[in-house]
XYZ file of C-alpha atoms in Angstrom:
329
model
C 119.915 78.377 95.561
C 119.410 81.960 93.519
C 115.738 82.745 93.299
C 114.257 86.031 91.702
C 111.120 86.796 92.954
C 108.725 89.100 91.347
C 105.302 90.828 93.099
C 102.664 92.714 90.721
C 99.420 91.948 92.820
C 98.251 95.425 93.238
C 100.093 98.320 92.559
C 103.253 98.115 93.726
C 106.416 96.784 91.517
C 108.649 94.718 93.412
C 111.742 92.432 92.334
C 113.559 90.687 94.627
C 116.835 88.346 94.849
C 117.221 85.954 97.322
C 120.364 83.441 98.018
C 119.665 80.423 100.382
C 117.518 82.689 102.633
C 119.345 85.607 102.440
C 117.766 88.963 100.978
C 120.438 90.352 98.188
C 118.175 93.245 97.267
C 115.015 94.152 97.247
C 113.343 96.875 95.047
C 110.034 98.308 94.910
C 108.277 100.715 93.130
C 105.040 102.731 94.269
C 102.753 103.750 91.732
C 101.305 107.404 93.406
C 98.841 108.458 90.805
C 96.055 106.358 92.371
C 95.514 109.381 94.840
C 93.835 111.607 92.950
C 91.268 109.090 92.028
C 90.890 107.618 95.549
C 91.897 104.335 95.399
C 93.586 101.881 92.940
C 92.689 102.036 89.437
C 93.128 98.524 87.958
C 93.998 99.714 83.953
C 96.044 102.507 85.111
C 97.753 99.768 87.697
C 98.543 97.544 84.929
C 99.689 99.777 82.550
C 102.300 101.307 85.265
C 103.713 97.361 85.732
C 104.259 97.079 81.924
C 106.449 100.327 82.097
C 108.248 99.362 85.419
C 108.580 95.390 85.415
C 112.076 95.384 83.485
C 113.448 98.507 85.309
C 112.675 96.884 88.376
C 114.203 93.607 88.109
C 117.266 95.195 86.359
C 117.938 97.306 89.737
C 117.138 94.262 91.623
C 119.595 92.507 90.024
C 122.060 95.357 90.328
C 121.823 95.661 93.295
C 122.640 91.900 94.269
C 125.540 92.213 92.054
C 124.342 89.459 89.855
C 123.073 88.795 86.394
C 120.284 86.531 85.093
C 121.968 83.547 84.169
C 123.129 83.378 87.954
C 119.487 82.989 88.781
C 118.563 79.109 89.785
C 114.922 79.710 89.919
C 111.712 82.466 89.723
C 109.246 82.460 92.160
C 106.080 85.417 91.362
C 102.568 85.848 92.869
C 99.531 84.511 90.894
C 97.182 85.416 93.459
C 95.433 87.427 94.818
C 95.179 90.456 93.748
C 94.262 92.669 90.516
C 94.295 90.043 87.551
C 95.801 92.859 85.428
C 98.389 93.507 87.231
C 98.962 90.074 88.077
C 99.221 89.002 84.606
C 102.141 91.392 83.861
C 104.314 89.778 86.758
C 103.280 86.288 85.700
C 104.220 86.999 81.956
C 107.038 88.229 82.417
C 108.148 85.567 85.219
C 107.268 82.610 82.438
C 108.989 84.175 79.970
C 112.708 84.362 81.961
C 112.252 80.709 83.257
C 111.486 79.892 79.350
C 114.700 82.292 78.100
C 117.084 80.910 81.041
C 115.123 77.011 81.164
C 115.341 77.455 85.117
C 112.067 76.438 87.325
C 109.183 78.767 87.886
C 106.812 78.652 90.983
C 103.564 80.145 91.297
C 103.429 81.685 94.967
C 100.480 82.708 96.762
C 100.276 85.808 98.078
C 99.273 85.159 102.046
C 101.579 82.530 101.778
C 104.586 84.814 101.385
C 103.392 87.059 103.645
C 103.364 84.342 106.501
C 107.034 83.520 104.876
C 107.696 87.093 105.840
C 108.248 86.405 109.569
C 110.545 83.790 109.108
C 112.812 85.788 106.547
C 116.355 85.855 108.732
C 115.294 84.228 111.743
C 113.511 80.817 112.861
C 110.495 80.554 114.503
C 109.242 77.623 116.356
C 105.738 75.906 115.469
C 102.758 75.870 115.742
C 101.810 79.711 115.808
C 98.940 81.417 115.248
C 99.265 84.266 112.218
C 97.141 87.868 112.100
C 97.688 88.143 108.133
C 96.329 91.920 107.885
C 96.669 94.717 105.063
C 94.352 96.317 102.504
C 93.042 92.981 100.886
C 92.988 90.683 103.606
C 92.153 90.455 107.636
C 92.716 86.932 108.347
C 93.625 84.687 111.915
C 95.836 81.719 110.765
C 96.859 78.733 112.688
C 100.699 77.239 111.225
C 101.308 73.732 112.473
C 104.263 73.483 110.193
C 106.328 74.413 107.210
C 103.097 75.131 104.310
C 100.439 73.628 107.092
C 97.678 76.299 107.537
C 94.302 76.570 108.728
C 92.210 79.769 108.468
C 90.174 79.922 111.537
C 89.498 83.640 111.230
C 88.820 86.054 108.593
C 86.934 89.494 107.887
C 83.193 89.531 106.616
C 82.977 92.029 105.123
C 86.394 94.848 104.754
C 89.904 94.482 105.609
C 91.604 96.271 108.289
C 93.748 98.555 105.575
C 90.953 99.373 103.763
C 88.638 101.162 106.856
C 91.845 102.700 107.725
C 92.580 104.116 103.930
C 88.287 104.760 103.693
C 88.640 106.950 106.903
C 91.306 108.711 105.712
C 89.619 109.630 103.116
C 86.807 110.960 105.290
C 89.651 112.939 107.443
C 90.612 114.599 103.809
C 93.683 112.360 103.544
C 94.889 111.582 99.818
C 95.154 107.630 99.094
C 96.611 105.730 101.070
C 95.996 107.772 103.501
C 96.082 104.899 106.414
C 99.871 105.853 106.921
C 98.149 109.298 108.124
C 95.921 107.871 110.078
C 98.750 106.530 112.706
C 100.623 109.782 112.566
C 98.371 112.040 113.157
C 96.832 109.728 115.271
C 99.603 109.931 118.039
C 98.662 113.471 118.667
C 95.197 112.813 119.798
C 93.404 111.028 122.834
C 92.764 107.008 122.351
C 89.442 107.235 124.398
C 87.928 110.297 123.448
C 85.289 108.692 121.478
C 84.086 105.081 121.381
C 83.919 103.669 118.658
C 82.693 100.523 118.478
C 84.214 97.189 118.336
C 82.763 94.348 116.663
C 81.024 91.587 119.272
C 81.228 87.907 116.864
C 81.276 84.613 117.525
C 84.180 82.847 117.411
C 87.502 84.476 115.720
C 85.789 86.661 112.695
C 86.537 90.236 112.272
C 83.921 93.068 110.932
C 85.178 96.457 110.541
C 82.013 98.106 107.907
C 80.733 99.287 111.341
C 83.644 100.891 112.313
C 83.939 102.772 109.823
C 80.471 103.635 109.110
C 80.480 104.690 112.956
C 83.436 107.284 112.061
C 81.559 108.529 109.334
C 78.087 109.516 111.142
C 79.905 111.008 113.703
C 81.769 113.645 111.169
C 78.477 113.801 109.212
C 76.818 115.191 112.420
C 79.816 117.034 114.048
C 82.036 118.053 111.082
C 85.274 117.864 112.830
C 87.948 121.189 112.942
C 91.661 120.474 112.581
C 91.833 120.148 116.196
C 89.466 117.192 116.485
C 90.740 115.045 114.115
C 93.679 113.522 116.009
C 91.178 112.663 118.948
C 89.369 111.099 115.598
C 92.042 109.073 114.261
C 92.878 107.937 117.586
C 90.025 106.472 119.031
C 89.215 104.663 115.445
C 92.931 103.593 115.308
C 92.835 101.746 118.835
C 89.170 100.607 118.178
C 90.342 98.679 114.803
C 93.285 97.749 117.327
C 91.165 96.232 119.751
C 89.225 94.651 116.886
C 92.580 92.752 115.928
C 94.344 92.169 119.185
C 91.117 90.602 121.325
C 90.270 88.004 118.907
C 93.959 86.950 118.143
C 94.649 86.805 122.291
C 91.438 84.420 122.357
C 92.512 81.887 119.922
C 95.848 81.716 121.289
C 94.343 81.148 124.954
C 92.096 78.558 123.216
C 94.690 76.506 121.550
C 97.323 77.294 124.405
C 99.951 78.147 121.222
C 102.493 80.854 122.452
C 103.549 81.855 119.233
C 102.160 85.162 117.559
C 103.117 86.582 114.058
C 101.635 89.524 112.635
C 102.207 90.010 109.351
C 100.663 92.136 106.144
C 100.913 96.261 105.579
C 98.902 96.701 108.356
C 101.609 95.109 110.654
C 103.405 98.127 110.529
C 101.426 100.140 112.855
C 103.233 100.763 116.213
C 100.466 101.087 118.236
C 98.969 97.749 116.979
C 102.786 96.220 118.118
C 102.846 98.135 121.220
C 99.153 96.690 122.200
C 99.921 93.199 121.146
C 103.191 93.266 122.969
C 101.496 94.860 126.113
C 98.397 92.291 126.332
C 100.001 89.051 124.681
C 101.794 88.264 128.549
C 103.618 84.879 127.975
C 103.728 84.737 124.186
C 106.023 85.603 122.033
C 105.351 88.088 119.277
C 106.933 88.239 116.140
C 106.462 90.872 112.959
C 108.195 91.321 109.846
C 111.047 94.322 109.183
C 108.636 97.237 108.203
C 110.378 97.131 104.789
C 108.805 93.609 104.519
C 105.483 94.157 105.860
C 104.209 95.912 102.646
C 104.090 94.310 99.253
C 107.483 92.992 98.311
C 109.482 90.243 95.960
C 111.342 89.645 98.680
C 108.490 87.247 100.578
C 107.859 86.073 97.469
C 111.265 85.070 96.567
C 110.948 83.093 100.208
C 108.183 81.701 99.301
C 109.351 80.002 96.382
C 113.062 79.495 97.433
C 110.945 76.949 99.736
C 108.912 75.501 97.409
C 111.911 74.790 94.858
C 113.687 73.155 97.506
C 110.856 70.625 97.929
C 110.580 69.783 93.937
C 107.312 71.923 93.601
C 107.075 73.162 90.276
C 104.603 75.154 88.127
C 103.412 74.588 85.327
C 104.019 77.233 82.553
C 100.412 76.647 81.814
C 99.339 78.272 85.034
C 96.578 80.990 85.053
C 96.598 83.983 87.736
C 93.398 83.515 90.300
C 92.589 86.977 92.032
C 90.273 85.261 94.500
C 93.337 82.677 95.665
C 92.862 81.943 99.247
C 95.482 80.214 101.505
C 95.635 76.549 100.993
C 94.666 75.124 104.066
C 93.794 72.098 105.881
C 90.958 70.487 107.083
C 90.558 70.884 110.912
């Protein structure tokens, strides 16, 4: 099976062509005039999707030295994410299964990104999943092929976004959490403690984190030499804050099995920790290409769900609040 899959959720374009589990290409464009205004702008996002959505698929296609009609079935996210930019993806993916009359399936966005890990390789289950990016900070247990249950999520920001919001405060241009790490390996993980969130259970908090790093440039405004000591010690404090909890669950459920997935997933020092502490499990993350927003875990995704029959409806609406189906414990 051929599947295109398209991703629009935020600000990133991204086509992708798949063949029985096989990446053919996968392209993606990044908007970068979200900087100057700090963060994503949802009209300007949208409008940037309209101009790139055709361009996009065209390389994709390119690229897999294919052409439309070769395509068995489409595969885009409806959620979540931005519902402008979400509609553009989803309009445009309903209008080439109308135009070809091949299936379209709506694919959640977490979803693909736990279908990241498995793209090229198989992994055994159950395992427990740290889904972690700009949107989302959750702890996942996957007892089988679309069998989830959340059993650990953020209350109140995502991981990304304190490392992006403290970026900022370093005078980083967004995204600036990229910065963060580089800089970061300059500069001494302990020289100031930050401090990690104490919860019950598997929950993660990082609003204190970050509002930690701030009062402590308010009263010390930091010169060029302090800020890798900075970016440091909040980098291995947010990795603490994702490694400890994770460790836990997988001690409590004895499961072996650890995939990190999500932008976020592409920090070495939060591989190199989890590698270091996780003695006796195996660790898995996606290609770094694949740990960012990309059609190609969508085009997973759906490849999956179009093997198994399960369709969309063309009369299905985007949901920017979509949260991973899961199952009762």
């Amino acid at each position: 099976m051929m599947v295109l899959g398209i991703d629009t959720s935020c600000d990133d374009t991204s086509a992708s062509v798949m063949e029985s589990g096989r990446v053919l290409s996968n392209v993606v464009f990044s908007q970068i005039e979200h900087s100057k205004y700090g963060g994503v702008v949802p009209e300007l996002a949208s409008r940037d999707h309209i101009r790139n959505i055709l361009p996009v698929t065209r390389e994709a296609l390119r690229e897999a030295v294919v052409s439309l009609k070769d395509i068995d079935g489409i595969g885009v996210t409806y959620g979540p994410g931005l519902v402008g930019s979400l509609l553009i993806g989803m309009s445009f993916a309903k209008s080439v299964s109308l135009a070809l009359e091949i299936p379209f399936v709506g694919v959640n966005h977490l979803e693909a990104h736990i279908f990241s890990l498995f793209m090229g390789r198989k992994i055994n289950f159950p395992l427990i999943v740290l889904i972690v990016s700009g949107g989302h900070t959750e702890l996942v247990l996957v007892e089988g092929e679309g069998e989830y249950r959340v059993l650990g999520s953020t209350l109140d920001d995502a991981c990304g976004e304190a490392f992006d919001k403290v970026a900022g405060m370093l005078g980083f241009p967004y995204p600036g959490g990229g910065e963060v790490e580089k800089i970061a390996e300059k500069g001494e993980r302990d020289a100031i403690d930050f401090p990690r969130a104490k919860l019950k259970g598997y929950d993660f908090s990082f609003s204190g984190l970050k509002t930690a790093v701030l009062y402590h440039i308010r009263k010390k405004p930091p010169s060029e030499k302090d800020i890798p000591d900075i970016a440091a010690s909040f980098q291995e404090a947010c990795v603490d804050s994702l490694v400890f909890p994770t460790l836990a669950l997988s001690d409590r459920l004895n499961i072996r099995t650890i995939g990190v997935c999500g932008g976020v997933a592409r920090n070495k020092r939060l591989r190199k920790k989890l590698n270091e502490r996780a003695k006796g499990c195996k660790t898995f993350f996606p290609p770094p290409q694949f740990c960012m927003d990309n059609g190609a875990m969508v085009a997973g995704c759906a490849e999956f769900h179009l093997e198994r029959g399960e369709f969309s409806p063309l009369t299905l609406k985007v949901n920017p609040s979509l949260t991973l189906p899961t199952q009762s414990p």
